[in-house]
Short mmCIF file of C-alpha atoms in Angstrom, two decimals:
data_model
loop_
_atom_site.label_atom_id
_atom_site.label_comp_id
_atom_site.label_asym_id
_atom_site.label_seq_id
_atom_site.Cartn_x
_atom_site.Cartn_y
_atom_site.Cartn_z
CA MET A 155 125.45 67.62 106.28
CA LYS A 156 125.72 70.58 108.66
CA LYS A 157 126.85 72.70 105.23
CA ILE A 158 124.39 72.26 103.34
CA PHE A 159 121.02 72.75 106.34
CA SER A 160 123.71 76.08 107.34
CA LEU A 161 123.52 76.68 103.40
CA ALA A 162 119.56 76.26 102.91
CA LEU A 163 119.75 78.26 105.96
CA LEU A 164 120.65 81.01 104.60
CA ALA A 165 118.89 80.80 100.88
CA LEU A 166 115.45 81.07 102.71
CA SER A 167 116.51 83.60 104.90
CA LEU A 168 117.61 85.85 101.84
CA ASN A 169 114.60 85.24 99.89
CA ALA A 170 112.20 86.28 103.37
CA ALA A 171 109.47 88.68 102.99
CA GLU A 172 108.29 91.20 105.57
CA LEU A 173 104.65 90.69 104.96
CA LYS A 174 102.43 93.85 105.60
CA MET A 175 98.72 93.57 106.35
CA ALA A 176 95.78 95.10 107.16
CA THR A 177 93.35 93.33 109.35
CA THR A 178 90.03 93.99 111.25
CA THR A 179 90.51 94.45 116.02
CA SER A 180 88.42 91.45 116.05
CA THR A 181 91.04 89.03 113.88
CA ASP A 182 93.36 90.17 116.36
CA ASN A 183 91.93 90.96 119.99
CA THR A 184 90.05 86.79 119.58
CA GLY A 185 94.28 85.91 119.50
CA LEU A 186 93.34 84.55 115.65
CA LEU A 187 96.74 85.67 114.62
CA ASP A 188 98.53 85.93 117.07
CA ALA A 189 97.55 81.46 116.70
CA LEU A 190 98.47 81.86 112.47
CA LYS A 191 101.51 83.66 112.44
CA PRO A 192 104.31 81.31 113.75
CA LEU A 193 102.62 78.67 111.38
CA TYR A 194 102.86 81.13 108.83
CA GLU A 195 105.90 81.83 109.21
CA LYS A 196 107.35 78.75 109.74
CA GLN A 197 106.10 77.81 106.18
CA SER A 198 106.57 80.72 104.50
CA GLY A 199 110.52 81.98 105.75
CA ASN A 200 108.48 85.05 105.59
CA THR A 201 107.85 87.63 108.57
CA LEU A 202 103.97 88.29 108.81
CA LYS A 203 103.81 91.94 110.76
CA TRP A 204 99.69 93.70 110.88
CA VAL A 205 98.14 96.52 112.15
CA ALA A 206 94.79 96.54 113.17
CA VAL A 207 92.13 98.72 112.59
CA GLY A 208 89.16 99.52 111.15
CA THR A 209 87.78 97.87 107.96
CA GLY A 210 87.32 100.70 106.42
CA ALA A 211 91.24 102.36 107.76
CA ALA A 212 92.63 98.73 107.20
CA LEU A 213 90.25 99.44 102.92
CA LYS A 214 92.52 102.84 103.23
CA LEU A 215 95.26 101.85 103.82
CA GLY A 216 95.25 98.92 100.81
CA GLU A 217 94.35 101.91 98.97
CA ASP A 218 97.32 103.95 99.61
CA CYS A 219 99.12 100.92 99.13
CA ASN A 220 100.27 100.34 102.38
CA ALA A 221 99.51 97.17 103.41
CA ASP A 222 100.05 93.74 101.29
CA VAL A 223 97.09 92.15 102.05
CA LEU A 224 94.30 92.65 103.91
CA PHE A 225 91.95 90.85 106.40
CA VAL A 226 88.60 92.23 107.29
CA HIS A 227 85.20 91.85 107.37
CA SER A 228 82.43 94.31 105.16
CA PRO A 229 81.48 92.84 102.13
CA LYS A 230 79.70 95.86 100.65
CA ALA A 231 82.60 98.52 101.56
CA GLU A 232 85.03 95.32 100.12
CA LYS A 233 83.40 95.38 97.16
CA GLU A 234 83.65 99.37 96.39
CA PHE A 235 87.54 98.28 96.91
CA MET A 236 87.35 95.85 94.22
CA GLN A 237 85.70 97.51 91.95
CA LYS A 238 87.22 100.59 92.31
CA GLY A 239 90.62 98.76 91.00
CA PHE A 240 92.83 98.72 94.20
CA GLY A 241 91.91 94.55 95.54
CA VAL A 242 92.86 92.12 93.95
CA GLU A 243 91.74 87.42 94.08
CA ARG A 244 89.27 88.87 97.49
CA THR A 245 88.62 85.36 98.64
CA ALA A 246 86.26 84.28 101.63
CA VAL A 247 87.84 82.72 104.66
CA MET A 248 85.29 82.51 108.02
CA TYR A 249 82.15 83.55 109.54
CA ASN A 250 81.40 84.61 113.26
CA ASP A 251 77.79 86.33 113.80
CA PHE A 252 77.38 90.42 115.52
CA ILE A 253 75.52 89.75 118.84
CA VAL A 254 73.63 92.89 120.87
CA ILE A 255 74.82 92.26 124.94
CA ALA A 256 74.31 94.38 127.21
CA PRO A 257 74.41 94.62 130.95
CA LYS A 258 72.46 91.72 133.47
CA ASP A 259 70.77 93.99 134.90
CA LEU A 260 69.36 95.20 132.25
CA ALA A 261 69.16 91.43 130.46
CA SER A 262 65.61 91.70 130.92
CA LYS A 263 64.10 93.79 129.72
CA PHE A 264 64.98 92.09 126.38
CA LYS A 265 63.80 89.34 127.06
CA GLY A 266 61.57 88.08 124.26
CA LYS A 267 62.53 90.19 121.76
CA ASN A 268 63.27 90.07 118.30
CA LEU A 269 66.77 92.87 116.87
CA LYS A 270 64.36 95.42 115.36
CA GLU A 271 62.44 94.90 118.93
CA SER A 272 65.27 95.72 120.51
CA LEU A 273 66.69 98.55 118.76
CA GLU A 274 63.14 100.36 119.57
CA LEU A 275 63.29 99.50 122.67
CA ILE A 276 66.93 101.02 123.20
CA LYS A 277 66.15 104.62 121.73
CA ALA A 278 62.14 104.42 123.33
CA GLU A 279 64.42 104.41 126.46
CA LYS A 280 67.21 106.44 125.95
CA ILE A 281 69.10 103.22 126.93
CA THR A 282 72.93 103.89 126.66
CA PHE A 283 73.88 102.34 123.59
CA ILE A 284 77.83 102.53 122.40
CA SER A 285 78.69 102.51 118.55
CA ARG A 286 82.65 102.69 116.87
CA GLY A 287 82.00 104.95 115.18
CA ASP A 288 85.00 104.34 113.11
CA LYS A 289 83.86 102.93 109.42
CA SER A 290 85.29 99.24 110.86
CA GLY A 291 83.01 96.25 109.35
CA THR A 292 81.24 96.03 113.36
CA ASP A 293 80.46 100.50 112.69
CA ASN A 294 79.10 99.55 108.95
CA LYS A 295 76.96 97.24 110.19
CA GLU A 296 75.68 98.66 113.26
CA LYS A 297 74.64 101.82 111.03
CA THR A 298 72.66 99.19 108.38
CA LEU A 299 70.93 97.69 111.84
CA TRP A 300 70.00 100.95 113.02
CA LYS A 301 68.76 102.11 109.60
CA LYS A 302 66.58 99.05 109.15
CA SER A 303 64.98 98.95 112.06
CA ILE A 304 64.16 102.69 113.03
CA GLY A 305 65.03 104.05 109.22
CA GLU A 306 68.04 106.33 111.01
CA VAL A 307 70.86 105.56 112.86
CA PRO A 308 70.32 107.78 115.75
CA GLU A 309 73.63 109.96 116.50
CA LYS A 310 72.14 113.31 117.21
CA GLU A 311 70.56 111.34 120.44
CA SER A 312 72.28 112.03 123.72
CA TRP A 313 71.68 108.32 124.20
CA TYR A 314 73.81 108.04 121.13
CA GLN A 315 77.76 107.90 122.32
CA GLN A 316 80.45 106.58 119.94
CA SER A 317 83.68 105.20 121.49
CA GLY A 318 86.29 105.63 118.70
CA GLN A 319 87.57 102.63 119.34
CA GLY A 320 88.07 98.41 118.96
CA MET A 321 85.79 96.33 119.63
CA LEU A 322 86.92 94.94 122.67
CA ALA A 323 88.76 98.68 123.90
CA SER A 324 84.45 99.65 123.03
CA ILE A 325 82.78 96.35 124.47
CA LYS A 326 84.66 97.71 128.23
CA ILE A 327 83.75 100.90 127.37
CA ALA A 328 80.37 99.13 127.39
CA GLU A 329 80.63 97.92 131.42
CA GLU A 330 81.67 101.38 132.49
CA LYS A 331 78.53 102.84 131.01
CA ASN A 332 76.12 100.63 132.51
CA GLY A 333 75.38 100.54 128.24
CA VAL A 334 74.94 98.20 125.31
CA ILE A 335 76.57 97.72 122.16
CA LEU A 336 77.41 95.16 118.71
CA THR A 337 79.76 92.93 119.07
CA ASP A 338 81.31 90.11 116.87
CA ARG A 339 80.81 86.78 119.13
CA GLY A 340 84.40 85.69 118.62
CA THR A 341 85.00 88.77 120.82
CA TYR A 342 82.59 88.72 122.71
CA ILE A 343 84.48 84.41 123.92
CA LYS A 344 87.57 86.98 124.49
CA TYR A 345 86.04 89.18 126.91
CA LYS A 346 84.72 86.53 128.68
CA ASP A 347 87.44 84.67 129.18
CA ASN A 348 88.99 88.57 130.09
CA GLU A 349 86.49 88.28 132.92
CA LYS A 350 87.21 84.75 134.00
CA ASN A 351 83.84 83.61 132.52
CA ASN A 352 81.39 86.30 134.66
CA PRO A 353 80.89 89.25 132.31
CA LYS A 354 79.43 92.05 133.57
CA LEU A 355 77.74 92.69 129.49
CA VAL A 356 75.76 89.57 128.58
CA ILE A 357 74.18 87.75 125.39
CA VAL A 358 70.12 89.84 124.59
CA ASN A 359 69.79 89.73 121.08
CA GLU A 360 71.12 86.49 118.65
CA GLY A 361 70.80 84.51 116.07
CA ASP A 362 68.95 86.79 113.26
CA ASP A 363 69.83 86.63 109.13
CA ASP A 364 70.59 90.27 109.15
CA LEU A 365 74.59 89.88 112.16
CA LYS A 366 75.91 87.02 110.16
CA ASN A 367 79.82 88.17 109.88
CA PHE A 368 81.46 87.29 107.06
CA TYR A 369 85.80 87.53 106.86
CA SER A 370 87.57 88.15 103.45
CA VAL A 371 90.86 88.44 102.47
CA ILE A 372 91.92 90.58 99.64
CA ALA A 373 95.49 91.01 97.78
CA VAL A 374 96.19 94.70 97.06
CA ASN A 375 96.28 95.09 93.16
CA PRO A 376 100.01 95.55 91.78
CA LYS A 377 98.51 97.78 89.18
CA HIS A 378 97.04 100.72 91.77
CA CYS A 379 100.17 99.69 93.85
CA PRO A 380 102.77 98.71 92.03
CA GLN A 381 105.25 98.81 94.21
CA VAL A 382 103.45 96.05 97.27
CA ASP A 383 104.58 92.64 97.97
CA TYR A 384 101.75 90.10 95.58
CA LYS A 385 103.83 87.29 94.79
CA ASN A 386 103.76 86.96 98.70
CA ALA A 387 100.11 88.13 99.77
CA SER A 388 98.83 85.88 96.75
CA GLU A 389 100.63 83.01 98.23
CA PHE A 390 99.29 84.05 101.71
CA ILE A 391 96.22 83.89 100.67
CA GLN A 392 96.57 80.66 98.88
CA TRP A 393 98.16 79.44 103.01
CA LEU A 394 95.56 80.85 104.19
CA VAL A 395 92.56 78.70 102.95
CA SER A 396 94.53 75.37 102.84
CA ASP A 397 92.68 73.05 104.19
CA GLU A 398 95.77 72.74 106.67
CA THR A 399 95.34 75.94 108.16
CA LEU A 400 91.37 76.21 107.56
CA LYS A 401 91.37 73.67 109.98
CA PHE A 402 93.18 75.63 112.40
CA ILE A 403 90.86 78.51 112.01
CA ALA A 404 88.00 75.93 112.98
CA ASP A 405 89.35 74.50 115.99
CA PHE A 406 90.20 77.41 117.82
CA LYS A 407 89.27 77.99 120.97
CA LEU A 408 88.64 80.43 123.26
CA LEU A 409 86.17 79.10 126.42
CA ASN A 410 85.75 75.71 124.45
CA GLN A 411 84.19 77.41 121.97
CA ALA A 412 84.42 77.87 118.21
CA LEU A 413 85.30 81.39 117.28
CA PHE A 414 85.11 81.25 113.63
CA ILE A 415 83.38 79.20 111.06
CA VAL A 416 85.51 78.49 107.53
CA ASP A 417 83.13 79.05 104.72
CA ALA A 418 86.30 79.11 101.34
CA LYS A 419 84.49 76.83 99.75
CA THR A 420 81.82 77.23 100.51
CA ARG A 421 80.34 80.88 100.61
CA LYS A 422 78.92 82.65 97.78
CA GLU A 423 78.63 86.02 96.90
#
């Protein structure tokens, strides 16, 4: 019996693959991937490795054939990626939302204001605003919100400062500079957890329809990149949107708050 078990383990190890994923800083910063990794590896026998960058950089890694699968959150950029033939099997997974956070001593300025009014206030009073500036999904969303609210992205203004960093690092920069920033809620909850639930930055805008933050997973197209591990990428996507994994994601919490809402079975786009 032991011999049979050993042979089974040997066969599993010989068939094991290293699946390379490019993903966003928010799926990494929140700890979700660290929680999913052992589940996937146990069930598949494969090793999951990822690099966490902005969505723009993650898509470029896919385009350049340096990843097998992408886990990203910028629908417009994702659709362009698909239209160019770089990806296949784009699949909805989950969403959370974006929020605007600001120092506690500035929070009263935003009371009662909607998102558009808040951005207009930041511009009028030249309140320091920290932008990711890294072509990430968050950066894309933030720039879209500026254009919709005031007609342009205020990139030439001295109060508009670009961090070029991931989400958690950018939140800390906003904290240090007493500035305002757009973040996804999941990373904000992680930030609050890091700050022992006593964060220096608090939510001043939330709930606007424009602030939803959708995550999808994409397999890199083997016709574009023949060397990618399409088989395991496709199987990973099926595993990620299985009922068991979706329940795990829905139950994943920090400070007793869910970080993501699964919509793999319901999103239509």
